[in-house]
Amino acid sequence: KNQVEQSPQSLIILEGKNCTLQCNYTVSPFSNLRWYKQDTGRGPVSLTIMTFSENTKSNGRYTATLDADTKQSSLHITASQLSDSASYICVVRRQTGANNLFFGTGTRLTVIP
Amino acid sequence: DSGVTQTPKHLITATGQRVTLRCSPRSGDLSVYWYQQSLDQGLQFLIQYYNGEERAKGNILERFSAQQFPDLHSELNLSSLELGDSALYFCASGSGGDTGELFFGEGSRLTVL
């Protein structure tokens, strides 16, 4: 069964600290994995995409990793800011099939001063 | 601004009623996706259209229907509304390419009283 699981469900950190969010998937055959950021009450916005051959990719203070062998991805946020408070959603695309996008339920991050 | 426009932004109605949500995709995008997000829940895939044709169906209730018109805008019709239908409804568009980035609208918040 194609599934995407994210952990933790929620996380509270102090401003300036780092954190790591996890995404495990069983989607196969794998095409790519995206991390989206969703501010409260807003639509999700893509942060980064990871393809099969990529291990690490950075976008400012966000660094995503992918281990295609263990089917795990992580999103590391460095020097967190209050504006990082949001839900982070992992979305895995399968190569085949009409319904080929699989969403995790997200990690809700709260950054406090 | 994602380039995806959804109307209305907010809608309050009574049980048993019918509503129509509208989505205009990004210029050039042929795919339109509809998602439902209940309070503090993940995004639930409802249905996808590609260039006017239904491409994939998720957990869409029989009381819900959608269509994509020749100008590529889409409408989601929700009928015989129940209290549990209260949610944020997001439309997303994409080019349909392999990278598969989705561009989300700001959502339509439906409240059923």
PDB file of C-alpha atoms in Angstrom:
ATOM      1  CA  LYS A   1       0.000   0.000   0.000  1.00  0.00           C
ATOM      2  CA  ASN A   2       1.309   3.437  -0.912  1.00  0.00           C
ATOM      3  CA  GLN A   3       1.688   5.495   2.232  1.00  0.00           C
ATOM      4  CA  VAL A   4       3.513   8.554   3.513  1.00  0.00           C
ATOM      5  CA  GLU A   5       4.104   8.974   7.233  1.00  0.00           C
ATOM      6  CA  GLN A   6       5.505  12.060   8.902  1.00  0.00           C
ATOM      7  CA  SER A   7       6.919  12.564  12.349  1.00  0.00           C
ATOM      8  CA  PRO A   8       6.605  14.182  14.715  1.00  0.00           C
ATOM      9  CA  GLN A   9       2.976  15.276  14.400  1.00  0.00           C
ATOM     10  CA  SER A  10       3.823  18.528  16.117  1.00  0.00           C
ATOM     11  CA  LEU A  11       6.913  20.274  17.395  1.00  0.00           C
ATOM     12  CA  ILE A  12       7.599  23.366  19.470  1.00  0.00           C
ATOM     13  CA  ILE A  13      11.049  24.936  19.387  1.00  0.00           C
ATOM     14  CA  LEU A  14      12.680  28.153  20.527  1.00  0.00           C
ATOM     15  CA  GLU A  15      13.523  30.799  17.985  1.00  0.00           C
ATOM     16  CA  GLY A  16      17.051  30.342  16.702  1.00  0.00           C
ATOM     17  CA  LYS A  17      17.149  26.590  17.301  1.00  0.00           C
ATOM     18  CA  ASN A  18      17.399  23.909  14.645  1.00  0.00           C
ATOM     19  CA  CYS A  19      14.952  21.092  14.021  1.00  0.00           C
ATOM     20  CA  THR A  20      14.514  18.072  11.773  1.00  0.00           C
ATOM     21  CA  LEU A  21      11.263  16.723  10.380  1.00  0.00           C
ATOM     22  CA  GLN A  22      10.951  13.169   9.114  1.00  0.00           C
ATOM     23  CA  CYS A  23       9.073  11.579   6.225  1.00  0.00           C
ATOM     24  CA  ASN A  24       8.923   7.830   5.590  1.00  0.00           C
ATOM     25  CA  TYR A  25       7.197   6.444   2.542  1.00  0.00           C
ATOM     26  CA  THR A  26       6.277   3.162   0.898  1.00  0.00           C
ATOM     27  CA  VAL A  27       5.254   4.665  -2.446  1.00  0.00           C
ATOM     28  CA  SER A  28       6.541   2.680  -5.376  1.00  0.00           C
ATOM     29  CA  PRO A  29       7.759   3.080  -8.036  1.00  0.00           C
ATOM     30  CA  PHE A  30       9.184   6.336  -6.719  1.00  0.00           C
ATOM     31  CA  SER A  31       9.355   9.429  -8.901  1.00  0.00           C
ATOM     32  CA  ASN A  32      10.044  12.359  -6.594  1.00  0.00           C
ATOM     33  CA  LEU A  33       9.362  13.798  -3.188  1.00  0.00           C
ATOM     34  CA  ARG A  34       8.400  17.373  -2.364  1.00  0.00           C
ATOM     35  CA  TRP A  35       8.268  19.265   0.870  1.00  0.00           C
ATOM     36  CA  TYR A  36       5.563  21.896   1.115  1.00  0.00           C
ATOM     37  CA  LYS A  37       5.114  24.608   3.711  1.00  0.00           C
ATOM     38  CA  GLN A  38       1.564  25.501   4.666  1.00  0.00           C
ATOM     39  CA  ASP A  39       0.948  28.593   6.749  1.00  0.00           C
ATOM     40  CA  THR A  40      -2.231  28.480   8.815  1.00  0.00           C
ATOM     41  CA  GLY A  41      -5.277  29.017   6.605  1.00  0.00           C
ATOM     42  CA  ARG A  42      -3.180  29.339   3.446  1.00  0.00           C
ATOM     43  CA  GLY A  43      -2.410  27.052   0.550  1.00  0.00           C
ATOM     44  CA  PRO A  44       0.774  24.935   0.653  1.00  0.00           C
ATOM     45  CA  VAL A  45       3.868  26.199  -1.134  1.00  0.00           C
ATOM     46  CA  SER A  46       6.646  23.980  -2.443  1.00  0.00           C
ATOM     47  CA  LEU A  47       9.989  24.285  -0.637  1.00  0.00           C
ATOM     48  CA  THR A  48      12.039  21.730  -2.475  1.00  0.00           C
ATOM     49  CA  ILE A  49      11.898  18.644  -4.662  1.00  0.00           C
ATOM     50  CA  MET A  50      14.029  15.525  -4.264  1.00  0.00           C
ATOM     51  CA  THR A  51      14.499  13.067  -7.108  1.00  0.00           C
ATOM     52  CA  PHE A  52      15.888   9.570  -6.928  1.00  0.00           C
ATOM     53  CA  SER A  53      19.488  10.583  -7.592  1.00  0.00           C
ATOM     54  CA  GLU A  54      19.581  13.478  -5.118  1.00  0.00           C
ATOM     55  CA  ASN A  55      20.745  13.017  -1.527  1.00  0.00           C
ATOM     56  CA  THR A  56      20.737  16.573  -0.253  1.00  0.00           C
ATOM     57  CA  LYS A  57      19.312  19.866  -1.433  1.00  0.00           C
ATOM     58  CA  SER A  58      19.232  23.235   0.282  1.00  0.00           C
ATOM     59  CA  ASN A  59      16.887  26.167  -0.050  1.00  0.00           C
ATOM     60  CA  GLY A  60      18.128  28.904   2.259  1.00  0.00           C
ATOM     61  CA  ARG A  61      17.757  27.692   5.837  1.00  0.00           C
ATOM     62  CA  TYR A  62      15.922  24.566   4.675  1.00  0.00           C
ATOM     63  CA  THR A  63      17.896  21.424   3.822  1.00  0.00           C
ATOM     64  CA  ALA A  64      16.164  18.293   2.566  1.00  0.00           C
ATOM     65  CA  THR A  65      17.724  14.861   2.422  1.00  0.00           C
ATOM     66  CA  LEU A  66      16.605  11.701   0.690  1.00  0.00           C
ATOM     67  CA  ASP A  67      17.623   8.100   1.242  1.00  0.00           C
ATOM     68  CA  ALA A  68      15.906   6.215  -1.577  1.00  0.00           C
ATOM     69  CA  ASP A  69      17.120   2.872  -0.246  1.00  0.00           C
ATOM     70  CA  THR A  70      15.423   3.229   3.125  1.00  0.00           C
ATOM     71  CA  LYS A  71      12.637   5.401   1.672  1.00  0.00           C
ATOM     72  CA  GLN A  72      13.198   8.192   4.123  1.00  0.00           C
ATOM     73  CA  SER A  73      13.458  11.936   3.758  1.00  0.00           C
ATOM     74  CA  SER A  74      14.122  14.670   6.252  1.00  0.00           C
ATOM     75  CA  LEU A  75      13.725  18.429   6.291  1.00  0.00           C
ATOM     76  CA  HIS A  76      16.206  20.285   8.467  1.00  0.00           C
ATOM     77  CA  ILE A  77      15.499  23.863   9.448  1.00  0.00           C
ATOM     78  CA  THR A  78      18.439  25.909  10.656  1.00  0.00           C
ATOM     79  CA  ALA A  79      18.297  28.945  12.933  1.00  0.00           C
ATOM     80  CA  SER A  80      14.520  28.884  13.092  1.00  0.00           C
ATOM     81  CA  GLN A  81      12.496  32.076  12.841  1.00  0.00           C
ATOM     82  CA  LEU A  82       8.984  32.884  14.026  1.00  0.00           C
ATOM     83  CA  SER A  83       7.874  32.855  10.390  1.00  0.00           C
ATOM     84  CA  ASP A  84       8.820  29.183  10.149  1.00  0.00           C
ATOM     85  CA  SER A  85       5.742  28.368  12.245  1.00  0.00           C
ATOM     86  CA  ALA A  86       3.627  26.339   9.819  1.00  0.00           C
ATOM     87  CA  SER A  87       2.730  22.812   8.783  1.00  0.00           C
ATOM     88  CA  TYR A  88       5.280  20.997   6.655  1.00  0.00           C
ATOM     89  CA  ILE A  89       3.853  18.421   4.290  1.00  0.00           C
ATOM     90  CA  CYS A  90       5.731  15.630   2.527  1.00  0.00           C
ATOM     91  CA  VAL A  91       4.285  14.633  -0.846  1.00  0.00           C
ATOM     92  CA  VAL A  92       5.572  11.635  -2.778  1.00  0.00           C
ATOM     93  CA  ARG A  93       4.900  11.148  -6.479  1.00  0.00           C
ATOM     94  CA  ARG A  94       4.651   7.679  -7.961  1.00  0.00           C
ATOM     95  CA  GLN A  95       5.897   7.083 -11.478  1.00  0.00           C
ATOM     96  CA  THR A  96       2.765   5.328 -12.632  1.00  0.00           C
ATOM     97  CA  GLY A  97      -0.952   5.449 -12.062  1.00  0.00           C
ATOM     98  CA  ALA A  98      -3.564   8.135 -12.430  1.00  0.00           C
ATOM     99  CA  ASN A  99      -3.760   8.999  -8.744  1.00  0.00           C
ATOM    100  CA  ASN A 100      -0.012   9.285  -8.240  1.00  0.00           C
ATOM    101  CA  LEU A 101       0.432  11.866  -5.482  1.00  0.00           C
ATOM    102  CA  PHE A 102       0.557  10.707  -1.882  1.00  0.00           C
ATOM    103  CA  PHE A 103       0.379  13.219   0.956  1.00  0.00           C
ATOM    104  CA  GLY A 104       1.633  12.934   4.488  1.00  0.00           C
ATOM    105  CA  THR A 105      -0.529  14.444   7.213  1.00  0.00           C
ATOM    106  CA  GLY A 106       2.128  17.020   7.990  1.00  0.00           C
ATOM    107  CA  THR A 107       4.211  18.186  10.941  1.00  0.00           C
ATOM    108  CA  ARG A 108       2.964  21.306  12.680  1.00  0.00           C
ATOM    109  CA  LEU A 109       5.948  23.406  13.746  1.00  0.00           C
ATOM    110  CA  THR A 110       5.596  26.211  16.263  1.00  0.00           C
ATOM    111  CA  VAL A 111       8.540  28.519  16.843  1.00  0.00           C
ATOM    112  CA  ILE A 112       8.323  30.523  20.045  1.00  0.00           C
ATOM    113  CA  PRO A 113      10.348  33.584  21.042  1.00  0.00           C
TER     114      PRO A 113
ATOM    115  CA  ASP B   1       0.834  34.738  -5.271  1.00  0.00           C
ATOM    116  CA  SER B   2       0.529  31.227  -6.738  1.00  0.00           C
ATOM    117  CA  GLY B   3      -1.499  32.377  -9.725  1.00  0.00           C
ATOM    118  CA  VAL B   4      -4.403  30.095  -8.741  1.00  0.00           C
ATOM    119  CA  THR B   5      -7.614  31.925  -7.907  1.00  0.00           C
ATOM    120  CA  GLN B   6     -10.385  30.461  -5.787  1.00  0.00           C
ATOM    121  CA  THR B   7     -13.779  31.957  -5.051  1.00  0.00           C
ATOM    122  CA  PRO B   8     -15.468  32.471  -2.723  1.00  0.00           C
ATOM    123  CA  LYS B   9     -12.921  32.789   0.067  1.00  0.00           C
ATOM    124  CA  HIS B  10     -15.532  32.206   2.740  1.00  0.00           C
ATOM    125  CA  LEU B  11     -18.962  30.632   2.565  1.00  0.00           C
ATOM    126  CA  ILE B  12     -21.499  29.988   5.310  1.00  0.00           C
ATOM    127  CA  THR B  13     -24.550  27.897   4.555  1.00  0.00           C
ATOM    128  CA  ALA B  14     -27.046  25.552   6.154  1.00  0.00           C
ATOM    129  CA  THR B  15     -27.307  21.786   6.166  1.00  0.00           C
ATOM    130  CA  GLY B  16     -29.017  20.362   3.116  1.00  0.00           C
ATOM    131  CA  GLN B  17     -27.958  23.214   0.865  1.00  0.00           C
ATOM    132  CA  ARG B  18     -25.814  23.152  -2.260  1.00  0.00           C
ATOM    133  CA  VAL B  19     -22.764  25.296  -3.011  1.00  0.00           C
ATOM    134  CA  THR B  20     -20.353  25.743  -5.894  1.00  0.00           C
ATOM    135  CA  LEU B  21     -16.677  26.523  -5.445  1.00  0.00           C
ATOM    136  CA  ARG B  22     -14.736  27.959  -8.348  1.00  0.00           C
ATOM    137  CA  CYS B  23     -11.090  27.686  -9.327  1.00  0.00           C
ATOM    138  CA  SER B  24      -9.069  29.388 -12.031  1.00  0.00           C
ATOM    139  CA  PRO B  25      -5.728  27.632 -12.572  1.00  0.00           C
ATOM    140  CA  ARG B  26      -2.387  29.229 -13.318  1.00  0.00           C
ATOM    141  CA  SER B  27      -2.019  30.379 -16.869  1.00  0.00           C
ATOM    142  CA  GLY B  28      -0.896  27.436 -18.993  1.00  0.00           C
ATOM    143  CA  ASP B  29      -1.615  24.729 -16.417  1.00  0.00           C
ATOM    144  CA  LEU B  30      -3.858  21.967 -17.723  1.00  0.00           C
ATOM    145  CA  SER B  31      -4.302  20.013 -14.492  1.00  0.00           C
ATOM    146  CA  VAL B  32      -6.631  21.004 -11.689  1.00  0.00           C
ATOM    147  CA  TYR B  33      -6.801  19.183  -8.379  1.00  0.00           C
ATOM    148  CA  TRP B  34      -9.314  19.565  -5.554  1.00  0.00           C
ATOM    149  CA  TYR B  35      -8.470  18.844  -1.930  1.00  0.00           C
ATOM    150  CA  GLN B  36     -10.438  18.963   1.301  1.00  0.00           C
ATOM    151  CA  GLN B  37      -8.789  19.916   4.590  1.00  0.00           C
ATOM    152  CA  SER B  38     -10.842  19.575   7.744  1.00  0.00           C
ATOM    153  CA  LEU B  39      -9.772  21.329  10.937  1.00  0.00           C
ATOM    154  CA  ASP B  40      -6.251  20.269  11.941  1.00  0.00           C
ATOM    155  CA  GLN B  41      -6.316  17.441   9.391  1.00  0.00           C
ATOM    156  CA  GLY B  42      -4.174  16.668   6.384  1.00  0.00           C
ATOM    157  CA  LEU B  43      -5.100  17.349   2.793  1.00  0.00           C
ATOM    158  CA  GLN B  44      -7.524  14.789   1.385  1.00  0.00           C
ATOM    159  CA  PHE B  45      -7.471  14.353  -2.371  1.00  0.00           C
ATOM    160  CA  LEU B  46     -10.895  14.618  -3.985  1.00  0.00           C
ATOM    161  CA  ILE B  47     -10.487  14.695  -7.752  1.00  0.00           C
ATOM    162  CA  GLN B  48      -8.173  15.709 -10.599  1.00  0.00           C
ATOM    163  CA  TYR B  49      -8.956  17.011 -14.072  1.00  0.00           C
ATOM    164  CA  TYR B  50      -6.574  17.310 -16.983  1.00  0.00           C
ATOM    165  CA  ASN B  51      -7.526  19.444 -19.958  1.00  0.00           C
ATOM    166  CA  GLY B  52     -11.234  18.982 -19.337  1.00  0.00           C
ATOM    167  CA  GLU B  53     -11.169  15.254 -18.626  1.00  0.00           C
ATOM    168  CA  GLU B  54     -11.389  13.537 -15.267  1.00  0.00           C
ATOM    169  CA  ARG B  55      -7.937  12.045 -14.591  1.00  0.00           C
ATOM    170  CA  ALA B  56      -8.110  10.628 -11.084  1.00  0.00           C
ATOM    171  CA  LYS B  57     -10.579  10.298  -8.283  1.00  0.00           C
ATOM    172  CA  GLY B  58      -9.893  10.171  -4.577  1.00  0.00           C
ATOM    173  CA  ASN B  59     -12.225   9.958  -1.618  1.00  0.00           C
ATOM    174  CA  ILE B  60     -14.891  12.141  -3.136  1.00  0.00           C
ATOM    175  CA  LEU B  61     -18.404  11.654  -1.832  1.00  0.00           C
ATOM    176  CA  GLU B  62     -21.267  10.976  -4.246  1.00  0.00           C
ATOM    177  CA  ARG B  63     -22.836  14.232  -3.027  1.00  0.00           C
ATOM    178  CA  PHE B  64     -19.829  16.065  -4.509  1.00  0.00           C
ATOM    179  CA  SER B  65     -19.119  16.557  -8.173  1.00  0.00           C
ATOM    180  CA  ALA B  66     -16.707  18.588 -10.228  1.00  0.00           C
ATOM    181  CA  GLN B  67     -15.973  19.584 -13.772  1.00  0.00           C
ATOM    182  CA  GLN B  68     -13.350  21.431 -15.767  1.00  0.00           C
ATOM    183  CA  PHE B  69     -14.523  23.742 -18.495  1.00  0.00           C
ATOM    184  CA  PRO B  70     -12.954  24.448 -21.931  1.00  0.00           C
ATOM    185  CA  ASP B  71     -11.282  27.589 -20.554  1.00  0.00           C
ATOM    186  CA  LEU B  72      -9.718  25.266 -17.916  1.00  0.00           C
ATOM    187  CA  HIS B  73     -11.423  26.766 -14.905  1.00  0.00           C
ATOM    188  CA  SER B  74     -12.997  24.214 -12.598  1.00  0.00           C
ATOM    189  CA  GLU B  75     -15.972  24.051 -10.293  1.00  0.00           C
ATOM    190  CA  LEU B  76     -16.580  21.814  -7.311  1.00  0.00           C
ATOM    191  CA  ASN B  77     -20.239  21.278  -6.473  1.00  0.00           C
ATOM    192  CA  LEU B  78     -21.180  20.185  -2.968  1.00  0.00           C
ATOM    193  CA  SER B  79     -24.794  19.197  -2.366  1.00  0.00           C
ATOM    194  CA  SER B  80     -26.970  17.996   0.512  1.00  0.00           C
ATOM    195  CA  LEU B  81     -24.426  19.570   2.797  1.00  0.00           C
ATOM    196  CA  GLU B  82     -23.779  18.122   6.226  1.00  0.00           C
ATOM    197  CA  LEU B  83     -22.044  19.608   9.255  1.00  0.00           C
ATOM    198  CA  GLY B  84     -19.026  17.401   8.564  1.00  0.00           C
ATOM    199  CA  ASP B  85     -18.495  19.021   5.198  1.00  0.00           C
ATOM    200  CA  SER B  86     -17.239  22.146   6.929  1.00  0.00           C
ATOM    201  CA  ALA B  87     -13.626  22.451   5.808  1.00  0.00           C
ATOM    202  CA  LEU B  88     -11.125  24.330   3.716  1.00  0.00           C
ATOM    203  CA  TYR B  89     -11.338  23.322   0.076  1.00  0.00           C
ATOM    204  CA  PHE B  90      -8.170  23.863  -1.905  1.00  0.00           C
ATOM    205  CA  CYS B  91      -7.708  23.897  -5.613  1.00  0.00           C
ATOM    206  CA  ALA B  92      -4.266  23.313  -7.072  1.00  0.00           C
ATOM    207  CA  SER B  93      -3.003  23.438 -10.599  1.00  0.00           C
ATOM    208  CA  GLY B  94      -0.009  21.931 -12.289  1.00  0.00           C
ATOM    209  CA  SER B  95       1.533  21.623 -15.695  1.00  0.00           C
ATOM    210  CA  GLY B  96       1.321  17.849 -15.613  1.00  0.00           C
ATOM    211  CA  GLY B  97       5.068  17.478 -16.071  1.00  0.00           C
ATOM    212  CA  ASP B  98       7.235  14.902 -14.295  1.00  0.00           C
ATOM    213  CA  THR B  99       8.386  17.260 -11.566  1.00  0.00           C
ATOM    214  CA  GLY B 100       4.787  17.629 -10.546  1.00  0.00           C
ATOM    215  CA  GLU B 101       4.847  20.832  -8.553  1.00  0.00           C
ATOM    216  CA  LEU B 102       1.371  21.858  -7.478  1.00  0.00           C
ATOM    217  CA  PHE B 103       0.416  25.489  -7.086  1.00  0.00           C
ATOM    218  CA  PHE B 104      -2.317  25.933  -4.527  1.00  0.00           C
ATOM    219  CA  GLY B 105      -4.951  28.601  -4.267  1.00  0.00           C
ATOM    220  CA  GLU B 106      -5.769  30.285  -0.993  1.00  0.00           C
ATOM    221  CA  GLY B 107      -8.711  27.984  -0.407  1.00  0.00           C
ATOM    222  CA  SER B 108     -12.438  28.354   0.114  1.00  0.00           C
ATOM    223  CA  ARG B 109     -13.517  28.042   3.728  1.00  0.00           C
ATOM    224  CA  LEU B 110     -16.936  26.398   3.928  1.00  0.00           C
ATOM    225  CA  THR B 111     -18.920  26.494   7.142  1.00  0.00           C
ATOM    226  CA  VAL B 112     -22.097  24.434   7.320  1.00  0.00           C
ATOM    227  CA  LEU B 113     -24.420  25.370  10.178  1.00  0.00           C
TER     228      LEU B 113
END
